[in-house]
Amino acid sequence: MNNSKINHFLDTIISLDKLELLVLDIPQKESFTSAIGQRTSRKALIIKWVNSNGTVGYGECSCRPDPFYSHEYVDGAVQVIKEFIFPQLSNSITYRGLLAVLSKIRGWNFTKAAVEFAANDVIRRETGEGILEKSDTIGINQVPVGISFGLFNSHQDLDRKLDEIIDLNYKRIKFKISSGYKNEAIFKRISTIDHQNISFDANGSFKQEAFSLLNKFAEFGHIIEQPFPPGDFYLLKEYLQDFKKFHICLDEDIESYGNLVSFSKQMDEVNIKPGRVGGLYNTLKMIDYCNLHGLDAWIGGMFETGIGRAQNLQVARLLPDAKAHDLSPSNRYFIKDVLLNPISMVNGYIKENAFMNIEVDQQAIESMTVDKIILSL
Ligand code: OSB
Ligand code: MG
């Protein structure tokens, strides 16, 4: 990255006394289904980086509890930190040194990102400025957000949910879809929705045998996110032999800067999840690339708690042209979140004061913690 402020920032020294890994079980308001599976509660992993002053930085590892979105899963993340990351850390390490430790590990992007998030948060809490503040982009003061709708299987289900959210003014409505779709009447219903920004997210569920169903979604002309299984991008060529229209956004396929460069000409937009791409430094590099090459980018979510959500919103501020990010307020999902002031949305926007300086609700964290690992130096 050609940014001297960031290069200079990488020399920042971070002290470390201990890492705490907290596994939380957070009850959801309602279950959520996508082509990946169903969730009824959120197993979350929060990392506390405690420095030598006792200052605590928070990071969240937002992978799923199972390896169904990516290979990572919460218990695996705990083990990777315990066995392969923590032993390489010391009482004092530069940000650059931390990135080097993390980059030795292949994959495990959500896990590595969570450690970087926590380290960056310590710096931010000590000095007022973390790596994002060193970006060349001046952040906007409110972030437009969309909603990600779980799979619905009937009109009634869809109608009920649409009524609930239409007045809230979300800037995008994204429907989870899957190759197992049965109810054809839904296509008619979708065509009557009056909204400027509708998209679909297939979570990689379409292969050759479901191309004609995929085409029914494609005919709307809306963006389709990750239509094919990650790694099977060749299917696009096969699809285009018989079907014509397609607007594509990639999610699972893009795990690195290299993936972004390789696919940039073949997609209409990219969903960047700071966790999925291995952290904030990588994210900034990718945002730079997108700006330089005019590729539309927005920030995706993983149903994180307020801790991860706030961090992702801080990144989303750096994409002033994005129409909407998958970062709806966490009170949409959880009965109780882990922040003293839960992130709220007004008219489809989340204002910066809701996410720039969050305060963690220690009592809430404690009450939902099901496992705690302390790694002391
Ligand atoms: O594909 O974007 C996805 C959540 C978990 C795994 C994959 C995805 C999602 C979302 C979440 O769509 C959106 C959100 O956090 O609001
Ligand atoms: Mg997606």
Short mmCIF file of C-alpha atoms and ligand atoms in Angstrom, two decimals:
data_model
loop_
_atom_site.label_atom_id
_atom_site.label_comp_id
_atom_site.label_asym_id
_atom_site.label_seq_id
_atom_site.Cartn_x
_atom_site.Cartn_y
_atom_site.Cartn_z
CA MET A 1 0.00 0.00 0.00
CA ASN A 2 1.39 3.32 -1.03
CA ASN A 3 0.40 5.27 2.05
CA SER A 4 3.17 6.67 4.24
CA LYS A 5 0.87 7.28 7.22
CA ILE A 6 0.05 3.58 7.30
CA ASN A 7 3.65 2.55 6.78
CA HIS A 8 4.61 4.70 9.71
CA PHE A 9 1.73 3.34 11.78
CA LEU A 10 3.03 -0.21 11.25
CA ASP A 11 6.00 0.66 13.46
CA THR A 12 3.70 1.27 16.44
CA ILE A 13 4.71 -0.90 19.38
CA ILE A 14 1.95 -2.81 21.11
CA SER A 15 2.53 -4.26 24.55
CA LEU A 16 0.84 -7.46 25.64
CA ASP A 17 0.20 -8.90 29.09
CA LYS A 18 -2.43 -11.46 28.21
CA LEU A 19 -5.02 -12.51 25.70
CA GLU A 20 -8.44 -13.58 26.88
CA LEU A 21 -10.59 -15.68 24.59
CA LEU A 22 -14.26 -15.56 25.46
CA VAL A 23 -16.75 -17.87 23.84
CA LEU A 24 -20.27 -16.49 24.11
CA ASP A 25 -23.63 -18.00 23.37
CA ILE A 26 -25.99 -15.19 22.38
CA PRO A 27 -29.71 -15.91 22.04
CA GLN A 28 -31.27 -14.69 18.77
CA LYS A 29 -34.67 -13.06 18.45
CA GLU A 30 -35.57 -15.52 15.72
CA SER A 31 -33.87 -18.24 13.75
CA PHE A 32 -32.11 -17.41 10.47
CA THR A 33 -31.82 -19.75 7.49
CA SER A 34 -29.60 -19.47 4.43
CA ALA A 35 -28.27 -21.99 1.92
CA ILE A 36 -25.56 -22.63 4.53
CA GLY A 37 -27.88 -23.75 7.29
CA GLN A 38 -30.00 -22.53 10.17
CA ARG A 39 -28.96 -20.64 13.29
CA THR A 40 -30.98 -20.14 16.44
CA SER A 41 -28.27 -18.67 18.62
CA ARG A 42 -24.93 -17.02 17.91
CA LYS A 43 -21.80 -18.68 19.20
CA ALA A 44 -19.39 -15.75 19.25
CA LEU A 45 -15.68 -15.49 19.97
CA ILE A 46 -14.45 -12.27 21.55
CA ILE A 47 -10.75 -11.61 22.04
CA LYS A 48 -9.48 -9.25 24.71
CA TRP A 49 -5.93 -7.99 24.20
CA VAL A 50 -4.77 -6.66 27.56
CA ASN A 51 -1.67 -4.47 27.39
CA SER A 52 0.86 -3.67 30.12
CA ASN A 53 -1.21 -0.67 31.29
CA GLY A 54 -4.26 -2.87 31.69
CA THR A 55 -5.94 -1.27 28.67
CA VAL A 56 -8.21 -3.73 26.89
CA GLY A 57 -8.68 -3.92 23.14
CA TYR A 58 -11.53 -6.00 21.74
CA GLY A 59 -11.67 -8.10 18.61
CA GLU A 60 -14.27 -10.50 17.36
CA CYS A 61 -13.74 -13.65 15.34
CA SER A 62 -16.93 -13.77 13.32
CA CYS A 63 -16.67 -17.18 11.67
CA ARG A 64 -19.52 -19.61 12.18
CA PRO A 65 -19.58 -22.33 14.87
CA ASP A 66 -19.34 -24.87 12.03
CA PRO A 67 -17.15 -24.97 8.90
CA PHE A 68 -20.09 -24.39 6.53
CA TYR A 69 -19.39 -20.80 5.38
CA SER A 70 -15.61 -21.18 5.28
CA HIS A 71 -13.31 -23.82 6.74
CA GLU A 72 -13.05 -21.85 9.99
CA TYR A 73 -15.21 -22.53 13.02
CA VAL A 74 -15.17 -21.08 16.53
CA ASP A 75 -13.53 -23.96 18.43
CA GLY A 76 -10.92 -24.30 15.69
CA ALA A 77 -10.19 -20.57 15.92
CA VAL A 78 -9.59 -20.90 19.66
CA GLN A 79 -7.13 -23.70 19.06
CA VAL A 80 -5.25 -21.85 16.31
CA ILE A 81 -4.82 -18.82 18.58
CA LYS A 82 -3.74 -20.96 21.51
CA GLU A 83 -1.27 -23.15 19.65
CA PHE A 84 -0.02 -21.12 16.72
CA ILE A 85 -0.55 -17.40 17.29
CA PHE A 86 -0.15 -16.72 21.00
CA PRO A 87 3.18 -18.59 21.35
CA GLN A 88 4.66 -16.28 18.70
CA LEU A 89 3.69 -13.09 20.48
CA SER A 90 5.79 -11.25 23.05
CA ASN A 91 5.46 -8.47 25.64
CA SER A 92 6.18 -5.95 22.96
CA ILE A 93 5.60 -6.31 19.25
CA THR A 94 5.18 -3.86 16.40
CA TYR A 95 2.02 -3.87 14.30
CA ARG A 96 4.22 -4.92 11.38
CA GLY A 97 5.64 -7.75 13.49
CA LEU A 98 2.13 -8.90 14.38
CA LEU A 99 1.12 -8.94 10.70
CA ALA A 100 4.21 -11.04 9.98
CA VAL A 101 3.31 -13.55 12.71
CA LEU A 102 -0.24 -13.81 11.39
CA SER A 103 0.74 -14.09 7.74
CA LYS A 104 2.81 -17.23 8.46
CA ILE A 105 -0.45 -19.08 9.00
CA ARG A 106 -2.21 -20.19 5.83
CA GLY A 107 -5.94 -19.56 5.86
CA TRP A 108 -7.74 -18.97 9.19
CA ASN A 109 -8.49 -15.42 8.07
CA PHE A 110 -11.31 -14.71 10.51
CA THR A 111 -9.07 -15.91 13.34
CA LYS A 112 -6.06 -13.84 12.32
CA ALA A 113 -8.27 -10.82 11.70
CA ALA A 114 -9.72 -11.05 15.20
CA VAL A 115 -6.25 -10.82 16.75
CA GLU A 116 -5.38 -7.84 14.55
CA PHE A 117 -8.71 -6.18 15.42
CA ALA A 118 -7.96 -6.52 19.14
CA ALA A 119 -4.41 -5.19 18.78
CA ASN A 120 -5.63 -2.26 16.70
CA ASP A 121 -8.33 -1.54 19.26
CA VAL A 122 -5.74 -1.34 22.06
CA ILE A 123 -3.76 1.20 20.06
CA ARG A 124 -6.90 3.14 19.29
CA ARG A 125 -7.94 3.22 22.94
CA GLU A 126 -4.43 4.33 24.00
CA THR A 127 -3.77 6.93 21.30
CA GLY A 128 -7.15 7.75 19.74
CA GLU A 129 -6.01 6.53 16.32
CA GLY A 130 -5.82 3.05 14.85
CA ILE A 131 -4.95 1.86 11.38
CA LEU A 132 -8.27 2.98 9.86
CA GLU A 133 -7.68 6.56 10.95
CA LYS A 134 -4.48 6.48 8.85
CA SER A 135 -6.37 5.81 5.64
CA ASP A 136 -6.22 8.51 2.95
CA THR A 137 -10.01 8.48 2.74
CA ILE A 138 -11.92 10.86 4.96
CA GLY A 139 -14.72 8.83 6.48
CA ILE A 140 -18.36 9.74 6.09
CA ASN A 141 -20.37 10.43 9.24
CA GLN A 142 -23.17 7.98 8.66
CA VAL A 143 -23.20 4.59 7.00
CA PRO A 144 -26.06 3.32 4.78
CA VAL A 145 -27.07 -0.22 5.63
CA GLY A 146 -29.10 -3.00 4.10
CA ILE A 147 -30.81 -6.03 5.48
CA SER A 148 -30.03 -9.66 4.76
CA PHE A 149 -33.24 -11.69 4.72
CA GLY A 150 -33.16 -15.37 5.60
CA LEU A 151 -34.61 -17.91 3.18
CA PHE A 152 -38.38 -17.76 3.04
CA ASN A 153 -40.50 -20.50 1.62
CA SER A 154 -43.93 -19.03 1.26
CA HIS A 155 -45.65 -15.81 0.26
CA GLN A 156 -46.99 -15.36 3.71
CA ASP A 157 -43.57 -15.65 5.24
CA LEU A 158 -42.17 -13.10 2.81
CA ASP A 159 -45.10 -10.70 3.22
CA ARG A 160 -44.87 -10.76 6.97
CA LYS A 161 -41.15 -9.98 6.95
CA LEU A 162 -41.39 -7.34 4.26
CA ASP A 163 -44.13 -5.50 6.14
CA GLU A 164 -41.92 -5.51 9.20
CA ILE A 165 -38.93 -3.93 7.52
CA ILE A 166 -40.17 -1.78 4.66
CA ASP A 167 -40.87 1.23 6.92
CA LEU A 168 -37.40 1.05 8.42
CA ASN A 169 -35.94 2.35 5.15
CA TYR A 170 -33.09 -0.09 4.71
CA LYS A 171 -30.94 0.98 1.77
CA ARG A 172 -30.83 -2.53 0.34
CA ILE A 173 -32.96 -5.64 0.69
CA LYS A 174 -30.92 -8.78 0.15
CA PHE A 175 -32.68 -12.11 -0.09
CA LYS A 176 -30.92 -15.33 0.69
CA ILE A 177 -31.69 -17.82 -2.07
CA SER A 178 -30.79 -21.44 -2.65
CA SER A 179 -30.81 -24.04 -5.39
CA GLY A 180 -33.40 -25.92 -3.34
CA TYR A 181 -36.11 -23.30 -3.90
CA LYS A 182 -39.55 -24.83 -4.41
CA ASN A 183 -42.14 -22.09 -4.29
CA GLU A 184 -42.44 -20.52 -7.76
CA ALA A 185 -45.10 -18.02 -6.67
CA ILE A 186 -42.38 -16.14 -4.88
CA PHE A 187 -40.98 -14.83 -8.16
CA LYS A 188 -44.20 -12.93 -8.82
CA ARG A 189 -44.15 -11.49 -5.34
CA ILE A 190 -40.54 -10.34 -5.63
CA SER A 191 -41.34 -8.52 -8.87
CA THR A 192 -43.91 -6.37 -7.03
CA ILE A 193 -41.52 -5.12 -4.34
CA ASP A 194 -40.99 -1.41 -4.69
CA HIS A 195 -37.34 -0.84 -3.72
CA GLN A 196 -34.36 0.72 -5.51
CA ASN A 197 -31.79 -1.78 -4.35
CA ILE A 198 -32.66 -5.47 -4.20
CA SER A 199 -30.14 -8.29 -4.36
CA PHE A 200 -29.89 -12.05 -3.90
CA ASP A 201 -27.30 -14.10 -2.04
CA ALA A 202 -26.95 -17.77 -3.03
CA ASN A 203 -24.05 -18.59 -0.68
CA GLY A 204 -22.50 -20.74 -3.39
CA SER A 205 -25.42 -23.14 -3.72
CA PHE A 206 -25.92 -23.30 -7.53
CA LYS A 207 -24.36 -25.95 -9.77
CA GLN A 208 -25.24 -27.02 -13.33
CA GLU A 209 -28.40 -28.90 -12.39
CA ALA A 210 -29.99 -25.76 -10.95
CA PHE A 211 -28.98 -23.28 -13.69
CA SER A 212 -32.53 -22.79 -14.92
CA LEU A 213 -33.67 -21.86 -11.42
CA LEU A 214 -30.71 -19.50 -11.08
CA ASN A 215 -31.77 -17.91 -14.35
CA LYS A 216 -35.18 -17.07 -12.88
CA PHE A 217 -33.44 -15.00 -10.25
CA ALA A 218 -31.00 -13.54 -12.75
CA GLU A 219 -33.87 -12.34 -14.96
CA PHE A 220 -34.78 -9.74 -12.35
CA GLY A 221 -31.56 -7.97 -13.29
CA HIS A 222 -30.52 -7.64 -9.63
CA ILE A 223 -27.09 -8.52 -8.34
CA ILE A 224 -26.59 -12.16 -7.35
CA GLU A 225 -24.00 -12.72 -4.65
CA GLN A 226 -21.80 -15.81 -4.75
CA PRO A 227 -23.97 -17.91 -7.08
CA PHE A 228 -21.47 -20.79 -7.42
CA PRO A 229 -19.50 -22.74 -4.81
CA PRO A 230 -16.27 -20.94 -3.90
CA GLY A 231 -13.48 -22.17 -6.17
CA ASP A 232 -15.95 -23.16 -8.92
CA PHE A 233 -15.99 -19.89 -10.80
CA TYR A 234 -15.66 -21.81 -14.08
CA LEU A 235 -19.39 -22.42 -13.72
CA LEU A 236 -20.02 -18.82 -14.79
CA LYS A 237 -18.70 -19.63 -18.27
CA GLU A 238 -20.93 -22.68 -18.47
CA TYR A 239 -23.90 -20.72 -17.24
CA LEU A 240 -23.37 -17.96 -19.81
CA GLN A 241 -23.48 -20.47 -22.67
CA ASP A 242 -27.21 -20.95 -22.17
CA PHE A 243 -28.30 -17.91 -20.20
CA LYS A 244 -27.46 -14.31 -20.84
CA LYS A 245 -28.18 -11.87 -18.08
CA PHE A 246 -26.05 -11.79 -15.02
CA HIS A 247 -24.83 -9.31 -12.45
CA ILE A 248 -22.47 -10.82 -9.97
CA CYS A 249 -21.04 -9.97 -6.57
CA LEU A 250 -18.45 -12.22 -4.96
CA ASP A 251 -18.27 -13.02 -1.28
CA GLU A 252 -16.85 -16.45 -0.32
CA ASP A 253 -14.55 -16.57 -3.38
CA ILE A 254 -12.56 -13.52 -2.27
CA GLU A 255 -10.26 -14.40 0.62
CA SER A 256 -7.26 -12.29 -0.31
CA TYR A 257 -5.97 -9.32 -2.24
CA GLY A 258 -4.76 -11.78 -4.89
CA ASN A 259 -8.25 -13.22 -5.30
CA LEU A 260 -9.62 -9.71 -5.70
CA VAL A 261 -7.15 -8.83 -8.43
CA SER A 262 -7.73 -12.14 -10.21
CA PHE A 263 -11.52 -11.80 -10.25
CA SER A 264 -11.93 -8.05 -10.52
CA LYS A 265 -12.83 -8.02 -14.21
CA GLN A 266 -15.37 -10.78 -13.83
CA MET A 267 -17.54 -9.30 -11.13
CA ASP A 268 -19.79 -6.25 -10.89
CA GLU A 269 -19.13 -5.69 -7.21
CA VAL A 270 -17.37 -7.20 -4.22
CA ASN A 271 -18.54 -7.89 -0.71
CA ILE A 272 -15.52 -7.26 1.54
CA LYS A 273 -15.70 -8.82 4.98
CA PRO A 274 -12.69 -7.65 6.99
CA GLY A 275 -12.67 -11.01 8.79
CA ARG A 276 -12.86 -13.11 5.65
CA VAL A 277 -9.94 -11.28 4.02
CA GLY A 278 -7.74 -11.63 7.09
CA GLY A 279 -7.93 -8.25 8.79
CA LEU A 280 -7.81 -4.49 8.59
CA TYR A 281 -4.51 -4.05 6.78
CA ASN A 282 -5.67 -6.39 3.99
CA THR A 283 -9.04 -4.69 3.89
CA LEU A 284 -7.47 -1.25 3.41
CA LYS A 285 -5.29 -2.62 0.64
CA MET A 286 -8.35 -4.03 -1.09
CA ILE A 287 -10.34 -0.82 -0.68
CA ASP A 288 -7.44 1.04 -2.32
CA TYR A 289 -7.51 -1.39 -5.23
CA CYS A 290 -11.27 -1.03 -5.67
CA ASN A 291 -11.01 2.77 -5.65
CA LEU A 292 -8.20 2.73 -8.16
CA HIS A 293 -10.02 0.36 -10.53
CA GLY A 294 -13.57 1.64 -10.06
CA LEU A 295 -14.87 -1.63 -8.65
CA ASP A 296 -17.94 -1.22 -6.41
CA ALA A 297 -17.23 -2.50 -2.93
CA TRP A 298 -19.26 -2.73 0.26
CA ILE A 299 -18.75 -4.27 3.66
CA GLY A 300 -20.44 -7.55 4.50
CA GLY A 301 -21.41 -8.91 7.89
CA MET A 302 -21.41 -12.25 9.67
CA PHE A 303 -24.08 -11.49 12.28
CA GLU A 304 -21.39 -10.27 14.58
CA THR A 305 -22.03 -8.86 18.03
CA GLY A 306 -21.86 -5.09 18.51
CA ILE A 307 -18.07 -5.39 18.94
CA GLY A 308 -17.48 -6.78 15.44
CA ARG A 309 -20.29 -4.74 13.98
CA ALA A 310 -18.83 -1.46 15.22
CA GLN A 311 -15.47 -2.35 13.77
CA ASN A 312 -16.98 -3.19 10.39
CA LEU A 313 -18.94 0.06 10.43
CA GLN A 314 -15.68 1.92 11.04
CA VAL A 315 -14.38 0.31 7.86
CA ALA A 316 -17.60 1.02 5.95
CA ARG A 317 -17.14 4.76 6.62
CA LEU A 318 -14.16 4.59 4.28
CA LEU A 319 -16.36 3.66 1.31
CA PRO A 320 -18.30 6.88 0.78
CA ASP A 321 -19.82 5.74 -2.52
CA ALA A 322 -21.20 2.40 -1.36
CA LYS A 323 -24.99 2.31 -1.58
CA ALA A 324 -25.43 -0.10 1.33
CA HIS A 325 -23.48 -2.45 3.59
CA ASP A 326 -24.70 -5.68 5.21
CA LEU A 327 -24.42 -4.13 8.62
CA SER A 328 -27.91 -3.80 10.01
CA PRO A 329 -28.07 -3.00 13.73
CA SER A 330 -27.40 -6.00 15.93
CA ASN A 331 -30.63 -5.51 17.90
CA ARG A 332 -32.24 -6.92 14.81
CA TYR A 333 -30.77 -10.31 15.63
CA PHE A 334 -30.04 -10.48 19.32
CA ILE A 335 -32.26 -10.23 22.35
CA LYS A 336 -29.37 -8.56 24.14
CA ASP A 337 -26.13 -7.31 22.62
CA VAL A 338 -22.76 -6.82 24.33
CA LEU A 339 -22.61 -3.01 24.17
CA LEU A 340 -23.81 -0.52 26.76
CA ASN A 341 -25.35 1.49 23.93
CA PRO A 342 -26.49 -1.00 21.31
CA ILE A 343 -25.99 0.17 17.73
CA SER A 344 -29.17 1.63 16.32
CA MET A 345 -30.25 2.68 12.86
CA VAL A 346 -32.14 5.80 11.82
CA ASN A 347 -33.80 5.88 8.43
CA GLY A 348 -31.46 3.28 6.94
CA TYR A 349 -28.30 4.92 8.28
CA ILE A 350 -26.09 4.24 11.28
CA LYS A 351 -24.51 7.41 12.62
CA GLU A 352 -20.82 7.44 13.50
CA ASN A 353 -21.42 8.20 17.18
CA ALA A 354 -23.06 4.77 17.43
CA PHE A 355 -19.90 2.89 16.41
CA MET A 356 -16.77 5.01 16.72
CA ASN A 357 -16.31 4.69 20.48
CA ILE A 358 -18.21 1.74 21.81
CA GLU A 359 -18.41 0.73 25.45
CA VAL A 360 -18.59 -2.95 26.19
CA ASP A 361 -21.25 -4.18 28.62
CA GLN A 362 -19.15 -6.37 30.94
CA GLN A 363 -22.16 -7.79 32.71
CA ALA A 364 -23.80 -8.82 29.46
CA ILE A 365 -20.56 -10.45 28.31
CA GLU A 366 -20.20 -12.31 31.57
CA SER A 367 -23.75 -13.57 31.55
CA MET A 368 -23.39 -15.01 28.04
CA THR A 369 -19.85 -16.41 28.34
CA VAL A 370 -19.77 -20.21 28.13
CA ASP A 371 -16.01 -20.66 27.95
CA LYS A 372 -13.02 -18.51 28.85
CA ILE A 373 -9.36 -19.15 28.06
CA ILE A 374 -6.66 -16.91 29.50
CA LEU A 375 -3.29 -16.86 27.78
CA SER A 376 -0.77 -14.98 29.94
CA LEU A 377 2.78 -14.11 28.98
O1 OSB B 1 -23.19 -14.64 2.85
O2 OSB B 1 -23.20 -12.65 3.52
C1 OSB B 1 -23.27 -13.85 3.76
C2 OSB B 1 -23.93 -14.28 7.49
C3 OSB B 1 -23.20 -15.41 7.76
C4 OSB B 1 -22.55 -16.05 6.74
C5 OSB B 1 -22.62 -15.54 5.44
C6 OSB B 1 -23.33 -14.40 5.17
C7 OSB B 1 -24.03 -13.78 6.20
C8 OSB B 1 -24.86 -12.59 5.99
C9 OSB B 1 -24.95 -11.72 7.17
O3 OSB B 1 -25.49 -12.39 4.98
C10 OSB B 1 -25.46 -10.37 6.98
C11 OSB B 1 -25.42 -9.63 8.29
O4 OSB B 1 -24.54 -9.87 9.14
O5 OSB B 1 -26.30 -8.80 8.49
MG MG B 2 -22.79 -13.50 1.12
#
